[in-house]
CSV table of C-alpha atoms in Angstrom, one decimal:
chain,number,residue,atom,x,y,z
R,1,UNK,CA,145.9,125.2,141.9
R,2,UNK,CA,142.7,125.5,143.1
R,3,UNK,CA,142.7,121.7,145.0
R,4,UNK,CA,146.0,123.0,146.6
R,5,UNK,CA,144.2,126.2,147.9
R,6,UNK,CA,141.1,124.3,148.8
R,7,UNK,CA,143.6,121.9,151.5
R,8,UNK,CA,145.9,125.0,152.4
R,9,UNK,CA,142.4,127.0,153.8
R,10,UNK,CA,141.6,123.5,155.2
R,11,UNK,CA,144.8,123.6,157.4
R,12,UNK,CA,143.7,126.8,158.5
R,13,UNK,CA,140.1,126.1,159.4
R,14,UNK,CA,141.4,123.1,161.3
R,15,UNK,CA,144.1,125.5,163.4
R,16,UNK,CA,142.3,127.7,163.9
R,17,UNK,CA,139.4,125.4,165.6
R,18,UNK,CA,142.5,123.7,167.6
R,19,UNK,CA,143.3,127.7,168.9
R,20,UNK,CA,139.5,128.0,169.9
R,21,UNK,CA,139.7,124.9,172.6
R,22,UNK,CA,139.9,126.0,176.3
R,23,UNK,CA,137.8,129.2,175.3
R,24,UNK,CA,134.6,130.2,177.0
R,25,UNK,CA,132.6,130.7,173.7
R,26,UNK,CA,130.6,127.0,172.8
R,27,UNK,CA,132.8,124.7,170.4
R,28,UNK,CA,132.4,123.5,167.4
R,29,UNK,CA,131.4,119.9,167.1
R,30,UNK,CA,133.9,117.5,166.3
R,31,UNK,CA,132.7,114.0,164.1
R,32,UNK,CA,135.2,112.0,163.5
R,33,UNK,CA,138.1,114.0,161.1
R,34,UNK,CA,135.1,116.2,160.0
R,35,UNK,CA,134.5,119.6,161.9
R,36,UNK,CA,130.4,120.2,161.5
R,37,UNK,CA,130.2,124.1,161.3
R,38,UNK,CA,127.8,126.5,159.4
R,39,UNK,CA,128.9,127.2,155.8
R,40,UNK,CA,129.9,130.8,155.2
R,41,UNK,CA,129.8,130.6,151.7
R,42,UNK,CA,128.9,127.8,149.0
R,43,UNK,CA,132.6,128.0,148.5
R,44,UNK,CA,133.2,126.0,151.8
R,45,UNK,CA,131.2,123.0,151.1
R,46,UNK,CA,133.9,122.3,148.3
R,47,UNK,CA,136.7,121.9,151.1
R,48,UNK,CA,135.1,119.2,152.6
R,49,UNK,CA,134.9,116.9,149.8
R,50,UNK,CA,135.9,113.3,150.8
R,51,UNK,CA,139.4,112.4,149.8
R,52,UNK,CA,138.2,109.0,148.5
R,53,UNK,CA,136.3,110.7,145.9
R,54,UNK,CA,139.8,112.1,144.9
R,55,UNK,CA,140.1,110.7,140.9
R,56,UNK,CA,137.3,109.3,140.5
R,57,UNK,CA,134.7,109.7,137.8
R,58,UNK,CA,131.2,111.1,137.5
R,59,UNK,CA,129.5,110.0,133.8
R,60,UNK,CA,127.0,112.6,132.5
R,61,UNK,CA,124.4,111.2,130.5
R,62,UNK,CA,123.6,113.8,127.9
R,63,UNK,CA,122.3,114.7,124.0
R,64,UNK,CA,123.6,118.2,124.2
R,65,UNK,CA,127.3,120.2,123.1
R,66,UNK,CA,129.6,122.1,125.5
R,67,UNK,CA,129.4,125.0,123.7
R,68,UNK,CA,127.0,127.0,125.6
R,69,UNK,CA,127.9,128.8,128.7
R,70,UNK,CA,131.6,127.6,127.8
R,71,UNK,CA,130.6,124.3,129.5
R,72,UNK,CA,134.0,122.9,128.9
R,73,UNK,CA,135.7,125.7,131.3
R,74,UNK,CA,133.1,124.5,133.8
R,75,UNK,CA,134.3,121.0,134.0
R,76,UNK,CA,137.2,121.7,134.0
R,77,UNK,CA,137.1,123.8,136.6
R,78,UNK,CA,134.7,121.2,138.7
R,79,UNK,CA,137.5,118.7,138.5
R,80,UNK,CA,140.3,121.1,139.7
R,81,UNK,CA,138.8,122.0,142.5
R,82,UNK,CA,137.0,118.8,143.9
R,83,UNK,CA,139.4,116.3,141.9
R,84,UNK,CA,136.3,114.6,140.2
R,85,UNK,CA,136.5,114.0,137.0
R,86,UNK,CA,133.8,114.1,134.6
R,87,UNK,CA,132.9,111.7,131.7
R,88,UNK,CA,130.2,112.1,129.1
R,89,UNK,CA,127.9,109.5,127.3
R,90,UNK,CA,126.3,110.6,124.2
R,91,UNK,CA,122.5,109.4,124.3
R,92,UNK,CA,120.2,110.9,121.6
R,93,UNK,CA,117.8,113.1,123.1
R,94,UNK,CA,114.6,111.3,121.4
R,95,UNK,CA,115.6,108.2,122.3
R,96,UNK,CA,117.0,109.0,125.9
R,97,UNK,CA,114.9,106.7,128.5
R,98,UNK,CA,115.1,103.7,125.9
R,99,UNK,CA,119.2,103.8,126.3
R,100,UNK,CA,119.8,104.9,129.7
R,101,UNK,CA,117.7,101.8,130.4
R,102,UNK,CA,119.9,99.3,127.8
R,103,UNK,CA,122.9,100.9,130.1
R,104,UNK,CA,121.3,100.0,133.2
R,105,UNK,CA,120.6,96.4,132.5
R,106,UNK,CA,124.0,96.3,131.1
R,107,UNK,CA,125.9,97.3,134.2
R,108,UNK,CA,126.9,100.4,132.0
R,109,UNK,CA,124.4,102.9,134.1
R,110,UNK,CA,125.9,106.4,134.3
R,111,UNK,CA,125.7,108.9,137.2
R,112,UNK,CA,123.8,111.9,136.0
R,113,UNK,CA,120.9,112.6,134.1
R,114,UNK,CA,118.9,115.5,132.8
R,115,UNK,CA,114.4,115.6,133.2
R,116,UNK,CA,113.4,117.7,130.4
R,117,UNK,CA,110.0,116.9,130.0
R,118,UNK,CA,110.3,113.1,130.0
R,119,UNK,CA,108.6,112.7,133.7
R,120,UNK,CA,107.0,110.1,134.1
R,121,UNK,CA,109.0,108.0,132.3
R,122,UNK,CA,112.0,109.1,133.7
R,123,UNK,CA,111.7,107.3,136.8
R,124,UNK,CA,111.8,104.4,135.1
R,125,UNK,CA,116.0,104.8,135.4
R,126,UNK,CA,116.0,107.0,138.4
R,127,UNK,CA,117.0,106.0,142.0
R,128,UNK,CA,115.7,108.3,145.2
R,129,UNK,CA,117.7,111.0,146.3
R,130,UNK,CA,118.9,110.5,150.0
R,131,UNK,CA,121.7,111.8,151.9
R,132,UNK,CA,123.3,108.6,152.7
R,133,UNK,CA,124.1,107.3,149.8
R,134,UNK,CA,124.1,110.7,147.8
R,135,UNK,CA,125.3,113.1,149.7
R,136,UNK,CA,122.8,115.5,148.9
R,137,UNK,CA,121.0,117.1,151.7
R,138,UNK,CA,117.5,118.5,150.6
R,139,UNK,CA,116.9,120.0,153.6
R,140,UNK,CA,119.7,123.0,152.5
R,141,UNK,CA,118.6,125.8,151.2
R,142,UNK,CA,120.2,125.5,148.4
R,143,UNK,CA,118.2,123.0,146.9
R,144,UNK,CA,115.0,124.2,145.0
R,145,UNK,CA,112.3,123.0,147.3
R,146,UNK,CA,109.7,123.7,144.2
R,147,UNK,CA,111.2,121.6,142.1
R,148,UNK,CA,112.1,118.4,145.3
R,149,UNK,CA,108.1,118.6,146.0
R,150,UNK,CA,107.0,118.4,142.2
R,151,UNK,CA,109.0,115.1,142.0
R,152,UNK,CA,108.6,113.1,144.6
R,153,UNK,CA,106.8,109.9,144.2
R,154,UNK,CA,105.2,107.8,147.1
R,155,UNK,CA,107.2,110.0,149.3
R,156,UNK,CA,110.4,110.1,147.7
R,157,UNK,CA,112.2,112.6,145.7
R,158,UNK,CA,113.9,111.7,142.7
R,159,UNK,CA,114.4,115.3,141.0
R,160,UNK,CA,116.8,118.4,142.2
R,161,UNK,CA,117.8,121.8,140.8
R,162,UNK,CA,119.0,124.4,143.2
R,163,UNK,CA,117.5,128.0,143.8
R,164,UNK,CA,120.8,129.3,141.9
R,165,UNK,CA,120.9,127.4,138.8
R,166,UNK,CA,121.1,129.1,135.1
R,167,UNK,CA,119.6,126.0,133.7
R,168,UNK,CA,116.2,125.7,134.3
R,169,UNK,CA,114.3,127.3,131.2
R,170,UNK,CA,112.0,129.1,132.9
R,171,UNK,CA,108.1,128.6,131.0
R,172,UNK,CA,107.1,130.5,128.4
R,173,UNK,CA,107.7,134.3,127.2
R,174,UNK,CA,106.4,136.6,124.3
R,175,UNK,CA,109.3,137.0,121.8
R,176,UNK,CA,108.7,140.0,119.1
R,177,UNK,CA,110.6,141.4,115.6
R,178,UNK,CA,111.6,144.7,116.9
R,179,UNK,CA,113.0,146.5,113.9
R,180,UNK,CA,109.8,145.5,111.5
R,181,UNK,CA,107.3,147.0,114.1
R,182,UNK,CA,109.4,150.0,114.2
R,183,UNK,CA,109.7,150.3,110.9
R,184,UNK,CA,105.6,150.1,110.8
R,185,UNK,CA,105.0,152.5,113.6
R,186,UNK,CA,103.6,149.7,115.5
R,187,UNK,CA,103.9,149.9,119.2
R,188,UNK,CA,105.9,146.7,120.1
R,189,UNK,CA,104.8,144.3,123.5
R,190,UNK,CA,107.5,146.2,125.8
R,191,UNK,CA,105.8,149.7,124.9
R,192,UNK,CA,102.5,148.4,125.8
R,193,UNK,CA,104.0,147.0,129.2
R,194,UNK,CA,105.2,150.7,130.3
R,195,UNK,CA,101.4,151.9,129.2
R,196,UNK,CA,100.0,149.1,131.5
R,197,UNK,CA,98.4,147.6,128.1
R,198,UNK,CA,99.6,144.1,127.7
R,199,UNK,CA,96.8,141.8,127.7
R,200,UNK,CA,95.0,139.7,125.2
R,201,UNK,CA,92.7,142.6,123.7
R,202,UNK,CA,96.4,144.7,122.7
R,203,UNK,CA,97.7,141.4,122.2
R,204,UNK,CA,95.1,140.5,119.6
R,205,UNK,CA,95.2,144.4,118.3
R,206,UNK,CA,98.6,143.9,117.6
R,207,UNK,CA,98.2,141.3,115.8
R,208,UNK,CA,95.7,142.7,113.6
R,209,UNK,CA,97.5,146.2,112.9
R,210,UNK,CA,100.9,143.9,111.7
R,211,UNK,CA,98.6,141.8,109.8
R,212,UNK,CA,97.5,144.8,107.7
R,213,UNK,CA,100.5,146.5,107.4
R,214,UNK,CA,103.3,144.0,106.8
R,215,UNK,CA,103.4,142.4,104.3
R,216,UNK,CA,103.4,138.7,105.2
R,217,UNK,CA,103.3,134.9,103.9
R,218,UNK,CA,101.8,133.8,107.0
R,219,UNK,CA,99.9,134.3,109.6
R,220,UNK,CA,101.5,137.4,112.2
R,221,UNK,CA,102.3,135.4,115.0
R,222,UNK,CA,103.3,132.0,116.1
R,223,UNK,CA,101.9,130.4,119.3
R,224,UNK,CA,103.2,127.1,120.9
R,225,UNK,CA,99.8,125.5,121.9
R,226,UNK,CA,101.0,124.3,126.0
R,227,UNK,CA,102.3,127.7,126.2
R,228,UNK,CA,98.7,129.1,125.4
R,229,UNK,CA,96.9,127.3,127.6
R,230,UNK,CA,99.7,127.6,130.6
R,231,UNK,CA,99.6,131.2,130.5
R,232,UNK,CA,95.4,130.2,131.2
R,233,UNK,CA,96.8,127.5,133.9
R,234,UNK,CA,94.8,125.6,131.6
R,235,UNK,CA,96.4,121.8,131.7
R,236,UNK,CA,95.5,118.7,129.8
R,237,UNK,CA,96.9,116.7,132.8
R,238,UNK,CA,97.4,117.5,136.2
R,239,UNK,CA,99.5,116.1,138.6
R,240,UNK,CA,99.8,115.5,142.4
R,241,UNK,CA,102.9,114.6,144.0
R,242,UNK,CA,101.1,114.6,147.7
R,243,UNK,CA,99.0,111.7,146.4
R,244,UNK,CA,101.5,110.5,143.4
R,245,UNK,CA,98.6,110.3,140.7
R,246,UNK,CA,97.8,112.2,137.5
R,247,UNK,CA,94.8,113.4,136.9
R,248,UNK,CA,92.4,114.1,133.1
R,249,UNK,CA,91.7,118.0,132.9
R,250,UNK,CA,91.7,118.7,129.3
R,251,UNK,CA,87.6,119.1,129.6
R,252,UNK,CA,88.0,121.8,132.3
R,253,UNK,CA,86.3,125.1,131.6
R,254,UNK,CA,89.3,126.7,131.4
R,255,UNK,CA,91.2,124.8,129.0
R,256,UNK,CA,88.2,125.0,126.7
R,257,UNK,CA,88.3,129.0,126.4
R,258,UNK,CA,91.8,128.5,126.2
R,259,UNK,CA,91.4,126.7,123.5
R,260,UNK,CA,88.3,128.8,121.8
R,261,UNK,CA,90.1,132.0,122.1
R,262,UNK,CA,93.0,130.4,120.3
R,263,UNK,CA,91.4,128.0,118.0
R,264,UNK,CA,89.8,131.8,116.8
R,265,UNK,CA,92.7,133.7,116.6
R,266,UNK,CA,93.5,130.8,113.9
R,267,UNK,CA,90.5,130.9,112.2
R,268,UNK,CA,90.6,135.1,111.6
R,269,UNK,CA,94.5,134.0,110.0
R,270,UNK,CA,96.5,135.9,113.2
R,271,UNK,CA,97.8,133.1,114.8
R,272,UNK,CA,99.8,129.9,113.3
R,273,UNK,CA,99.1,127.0,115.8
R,274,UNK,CA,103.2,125.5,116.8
R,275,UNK,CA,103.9,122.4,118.9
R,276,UNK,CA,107.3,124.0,120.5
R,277,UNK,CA,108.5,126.6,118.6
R,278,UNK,CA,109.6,127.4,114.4
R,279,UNK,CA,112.1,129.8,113.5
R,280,UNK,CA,110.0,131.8,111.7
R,281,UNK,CA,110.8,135.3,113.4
R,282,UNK,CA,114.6,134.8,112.5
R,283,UNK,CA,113.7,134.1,108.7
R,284,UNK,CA,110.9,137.6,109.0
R,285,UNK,CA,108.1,135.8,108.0
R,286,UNK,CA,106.3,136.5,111.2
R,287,UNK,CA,106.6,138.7,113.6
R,288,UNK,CA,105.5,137.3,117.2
R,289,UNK,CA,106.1,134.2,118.9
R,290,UNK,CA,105.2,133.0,122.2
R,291,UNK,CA,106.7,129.7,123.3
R,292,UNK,CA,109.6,129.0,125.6
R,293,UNK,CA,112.3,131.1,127.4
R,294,UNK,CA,114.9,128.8,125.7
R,295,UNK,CA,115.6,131.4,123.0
R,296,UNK,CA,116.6,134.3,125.5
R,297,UNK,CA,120.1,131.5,125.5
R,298,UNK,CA,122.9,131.5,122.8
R,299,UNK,CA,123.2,129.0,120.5
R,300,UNK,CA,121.6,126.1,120.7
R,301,UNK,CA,119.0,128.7,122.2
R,302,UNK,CA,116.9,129.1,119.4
R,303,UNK,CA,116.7,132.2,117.0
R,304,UNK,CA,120.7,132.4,117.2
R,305,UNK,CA,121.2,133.3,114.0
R,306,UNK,CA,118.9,136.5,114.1
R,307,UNK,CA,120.4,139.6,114.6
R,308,UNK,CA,120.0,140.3,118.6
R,309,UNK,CA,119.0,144.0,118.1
R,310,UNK,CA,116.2,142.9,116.1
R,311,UNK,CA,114.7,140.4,118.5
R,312,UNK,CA,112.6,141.5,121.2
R,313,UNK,CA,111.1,139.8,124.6
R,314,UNK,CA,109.3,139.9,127.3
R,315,UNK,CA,106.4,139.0,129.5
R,316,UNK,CA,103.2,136.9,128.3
R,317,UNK,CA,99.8,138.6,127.9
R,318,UNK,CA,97.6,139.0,130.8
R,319,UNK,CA,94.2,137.4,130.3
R,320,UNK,CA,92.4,140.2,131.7
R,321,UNK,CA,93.6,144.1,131.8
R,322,UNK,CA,92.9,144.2,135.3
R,323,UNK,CA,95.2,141.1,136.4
R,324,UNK,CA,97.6,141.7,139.1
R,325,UNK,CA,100.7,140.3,137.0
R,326,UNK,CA,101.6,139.1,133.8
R,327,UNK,CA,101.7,135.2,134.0
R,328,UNK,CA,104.5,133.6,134.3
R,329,UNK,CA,104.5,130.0,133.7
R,330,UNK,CA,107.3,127.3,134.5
R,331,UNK,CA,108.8,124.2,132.0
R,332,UNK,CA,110.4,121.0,133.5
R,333,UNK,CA,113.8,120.7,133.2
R,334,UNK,CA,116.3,119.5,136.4
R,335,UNK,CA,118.5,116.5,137.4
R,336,UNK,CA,118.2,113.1,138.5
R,337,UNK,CA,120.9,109.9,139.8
R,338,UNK,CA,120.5,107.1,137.7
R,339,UNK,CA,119.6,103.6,139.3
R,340,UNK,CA,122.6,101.5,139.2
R,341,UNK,CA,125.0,104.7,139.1
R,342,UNK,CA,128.5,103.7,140.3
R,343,UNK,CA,129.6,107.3,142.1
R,344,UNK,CA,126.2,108.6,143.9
R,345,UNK,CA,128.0,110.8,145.9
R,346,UNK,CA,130.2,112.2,143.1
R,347,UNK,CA,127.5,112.9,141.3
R,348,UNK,CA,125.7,114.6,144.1
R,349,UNK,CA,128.6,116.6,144.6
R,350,UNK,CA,129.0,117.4,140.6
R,351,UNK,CA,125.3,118.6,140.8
R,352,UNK,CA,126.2,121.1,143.9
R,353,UNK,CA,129.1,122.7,141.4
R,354,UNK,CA,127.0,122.6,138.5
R,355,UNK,CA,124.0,123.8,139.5
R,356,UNK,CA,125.2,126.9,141.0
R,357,UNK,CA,124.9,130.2,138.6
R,358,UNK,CA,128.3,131.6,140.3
R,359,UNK,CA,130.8,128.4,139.3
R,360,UNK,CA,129.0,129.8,135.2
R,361,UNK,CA,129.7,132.4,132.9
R,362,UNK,CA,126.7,133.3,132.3
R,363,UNK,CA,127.2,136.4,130.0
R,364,UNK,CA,128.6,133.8,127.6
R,365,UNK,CA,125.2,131.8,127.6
R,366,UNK,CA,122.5,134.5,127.2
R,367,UNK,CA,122.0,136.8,124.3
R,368,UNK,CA,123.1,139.8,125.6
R,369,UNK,CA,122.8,141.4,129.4
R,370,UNK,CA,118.7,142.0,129.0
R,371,UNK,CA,118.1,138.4,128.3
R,372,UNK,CA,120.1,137.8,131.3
R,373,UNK,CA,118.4,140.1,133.3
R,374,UNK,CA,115.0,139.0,132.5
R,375,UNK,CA,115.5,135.1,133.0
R,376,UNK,CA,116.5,135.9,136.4
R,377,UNK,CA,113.0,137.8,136.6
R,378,UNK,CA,110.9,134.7,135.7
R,379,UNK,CA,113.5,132.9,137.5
R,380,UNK,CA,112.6,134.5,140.5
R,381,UNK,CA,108.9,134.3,140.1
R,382,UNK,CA,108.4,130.9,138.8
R,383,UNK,CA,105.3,129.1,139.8
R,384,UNK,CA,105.9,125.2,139.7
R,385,UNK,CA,102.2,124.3,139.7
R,386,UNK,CA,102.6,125.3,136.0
R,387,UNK,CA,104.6,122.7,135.0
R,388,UNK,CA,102.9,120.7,132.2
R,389,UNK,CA,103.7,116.6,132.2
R,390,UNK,CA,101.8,116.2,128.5
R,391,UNK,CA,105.2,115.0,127.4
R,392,UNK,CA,106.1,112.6,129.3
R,393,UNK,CA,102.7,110.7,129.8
R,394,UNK,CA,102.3,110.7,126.0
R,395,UNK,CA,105.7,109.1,125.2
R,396,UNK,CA,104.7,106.2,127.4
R,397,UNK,CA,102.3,105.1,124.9
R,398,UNK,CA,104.0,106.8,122.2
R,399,UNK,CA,107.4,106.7,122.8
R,400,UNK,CA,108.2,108.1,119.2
R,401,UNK,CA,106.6,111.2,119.6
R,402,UNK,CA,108.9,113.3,121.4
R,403,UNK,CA,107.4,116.3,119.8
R,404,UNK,CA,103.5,116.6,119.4
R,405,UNK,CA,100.4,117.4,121.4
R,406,UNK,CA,97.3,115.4,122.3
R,407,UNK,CA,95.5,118.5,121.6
R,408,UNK,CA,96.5,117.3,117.9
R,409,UNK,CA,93.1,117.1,116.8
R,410,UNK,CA,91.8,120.1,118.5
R,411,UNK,CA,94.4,122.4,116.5
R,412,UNK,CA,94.2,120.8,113.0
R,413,UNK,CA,90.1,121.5,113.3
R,414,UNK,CA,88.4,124.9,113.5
R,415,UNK,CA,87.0,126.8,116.8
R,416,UNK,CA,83.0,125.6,115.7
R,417,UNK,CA,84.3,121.8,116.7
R,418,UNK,CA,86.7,122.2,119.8
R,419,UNK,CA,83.8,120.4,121.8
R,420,UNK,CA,83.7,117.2,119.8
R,421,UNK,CA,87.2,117.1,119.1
R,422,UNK,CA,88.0,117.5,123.1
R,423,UNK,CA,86.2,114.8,123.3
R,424,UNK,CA,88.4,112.6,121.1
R,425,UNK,CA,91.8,114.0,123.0
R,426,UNK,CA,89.4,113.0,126.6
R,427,UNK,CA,89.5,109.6,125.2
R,428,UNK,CA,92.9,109.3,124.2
R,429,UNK,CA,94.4,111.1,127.9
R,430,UNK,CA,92.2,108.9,129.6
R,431,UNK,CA,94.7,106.3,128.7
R,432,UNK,CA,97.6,108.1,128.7
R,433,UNK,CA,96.7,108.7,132.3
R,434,UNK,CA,95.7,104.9,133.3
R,435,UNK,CA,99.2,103.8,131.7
R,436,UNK,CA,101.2,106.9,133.7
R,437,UNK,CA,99.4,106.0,137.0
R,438,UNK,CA,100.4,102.2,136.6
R,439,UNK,CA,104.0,103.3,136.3
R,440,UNK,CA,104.1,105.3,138.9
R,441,UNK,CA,102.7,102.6,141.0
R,442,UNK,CA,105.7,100.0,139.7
R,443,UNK,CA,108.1,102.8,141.1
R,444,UNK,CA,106.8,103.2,144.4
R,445,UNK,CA,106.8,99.5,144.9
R,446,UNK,CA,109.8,98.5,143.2
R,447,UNK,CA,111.6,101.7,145.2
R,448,UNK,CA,110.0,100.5,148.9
């Protein structure tokens, strides 16, 4: 029904253009069975898909369920209204690159896939993004030019989301066990917000008053070590897409008192040291966590099982009291065509739909209308230059470890030996970097 209303308001744009001829005002040019005008609404760029596209197929390469955000409803609503349809191929998440590539050598390649931390190693099945062959026009508005900038590669861009998409996963946040600190007369991280007292000394109070009167298995809090250190802009690699290269940092000055105040707050028995997250709040047995904005979602969002009125969010510590801002950090997730895919321009098309917050239900996908609310806050102030690549470069040497940390050694020690012990992760970047900086060199000359 909605294909048929799509060509009925088609008929009419086109009539109505035909009325306008012979008129004073300046006319619309006409290119070929195409009328170029100005898009009133995203709605309109759906009209003009091209007919040939009409049954075919776009293939989604992808580990996840269509359960969240009632995915289902949004294919199916993708394919009535553009006539595309849409094909998945399962592809373990830990094992993603290594498949995608068996499927490009085997003339198998799908259309779409997903960067969630895997850059650099993505591009290794990943063709440029231009309009030609795509159809995707990165000089629109819509497109996130944050995210096109961060991954381009010898002056290509091989990476989209759009400024209206509910999927990014937007950094890191604090995440906190209402109904215990309640029940302990402890004033909870969203009471210290509205008293202008959220920074690491209250942070690090807080701790302590829970410590001493909850009673607890563990330490009070869990931390997700690159979360730490982002909320610092602390990074153990740093990349530059204006010159294409990664860079060693994990020696700066700030990454080390990153790493000292938190190597402390593990020593003193606050803080439990986590590579991405542990589902520890949900279970009681702590009762702060800061890692990523990926439990604010549904199920698979993490913590679903806990009982929503007992979880709590919101921003990340500042460092100093007098800070402008809370920080607000940024993760890598967004969208890529895969080399050898067989519908670019489908695909490009099925990104416009999906990528756009208004064709989702998105009270379906978040935990209730706060969590909404506030990822479209760190939505809206996400900083990009945040955006850690740890992942990625470590997987190209270690391709098994898609969870992890080069800062391994670092966190399994004590606060007295960060120094020596950043010395071993130095060592071991420095060739994580070498090897990521001869792959991106491959792509730029196999993609001249």
């Amino acid at each position: 029904m909605k294909r048929v209303i799509c060509i009925f308001l088609s008929l009419i744009m086109v009539l109505s253009l035909t009325a306008l001829v012979g008129c004073k005002e300046e006319k619309p040019q006409i290119s070929g069975s195409k009328v170029d005008v100005t898009l009133d609404s995203e709605e309109e760029f759906f009209l003009d898909v091209p007919a040939e596209l009409d049954g075919t197929t776009v293939q989604i390469a992808t580990w996840g369920s269509n359960d969240d955000f009632n995915k289902a409803q949004v294919y199916s609503d993708f394919t009535e209204t553009t006539g595309i349809n849409i094909e998945f191929v399962q592809v373990p998440q830990a094992e993603y690159i290594v498949k995608l590539t068996s499927l490009i050598s085997a003339d198998q390649a799908p259309d779409v896939v997903t960067e969630n931390g895997d850059f650099p190693r993505t591009l290794k099945v990943l063709r440029p993004i231009d309009k030609e062959t795509t159809g995707i026009d990165l000089s629109d508005p819509f497109w996130d030019s944050g995210v096109v900038n961060m991954y381009t590669v010898g002056g290509k861009p091989y990476i989209v989301e759009s400024v209206k998409s509910c999927w990014n996963n937007s950094g890191a946040i604090t995440y906190y066990h209402k109904t215990v600190l309640e029940e302990n007369g402890i004033k909870s991280p969203e009471q210290l917000i509205k008293e202008n007292n959220w920074n690491l000394d209250s942070f690090i109070n807080l701790l302590e008053k829970i410590k001493g009167s909850v009673s607890l298995s563990r330490e009070p809090a869990s931390v997700a070590v690159d979360c730490w250190t982002s909320m610092y802009r602390a990074k153990q690699i740093e990349w530059d897409p204006t010159t294409s290269t990664f860079k060693n940092t994990v020696t700066s000055a700030t990454m080390r008192e990153s790493l000292r105040k938190l190597m402390e707050l593990k020593d003193s028995g606050l803080v439990k040291i986590i590579d991405n997250h542990d589902d520890d709040i949900t279970k009681g047995t702590c009762v702060v966590q800061i890692c990523g904005a990926y439990g604010l979602r549904t199920s698979p969002g993490w913590f679903y099982t806990m009982d929503v009125d007992d979880l709590g969010f919101t921003y990340l510590p500042k460092i100093n009291a007098d800070d402008t801002d809370y920080p607000v950090v940024a993760s890598g997730h967004a969208y890529g065509l895969v080399r050898g895919s067989r519908n670019p321009k489908g695909a490009g098309i099925y990104l416009r739909y999906y990528l756009n917050e208004d064709h989702v239900p998105l009270e379906s996908g978040f935990k209730n209308e706060e969590a909404l609310a506030f990822y479209k806050e760190l939505r809206a102030k996400t900083d990009y230059s945040t955006v850690t690549f740890n992942r990625g470069v470590r997987m190209i040497t270690d391709p098994d470890s898609s969870n992890g940390s080069m800062l391994k050694t670092v966190i399994d020690s004590t606060a007295a030996q960060i120094a020596v012990n950043l010395q071993t992760c130095d060592n071991v970047i420095n060739g994580a970097v070498a090897q990521a900086n001869t792959l991106i060199e491959e792509i730029i000359q196999r993609d001249k």
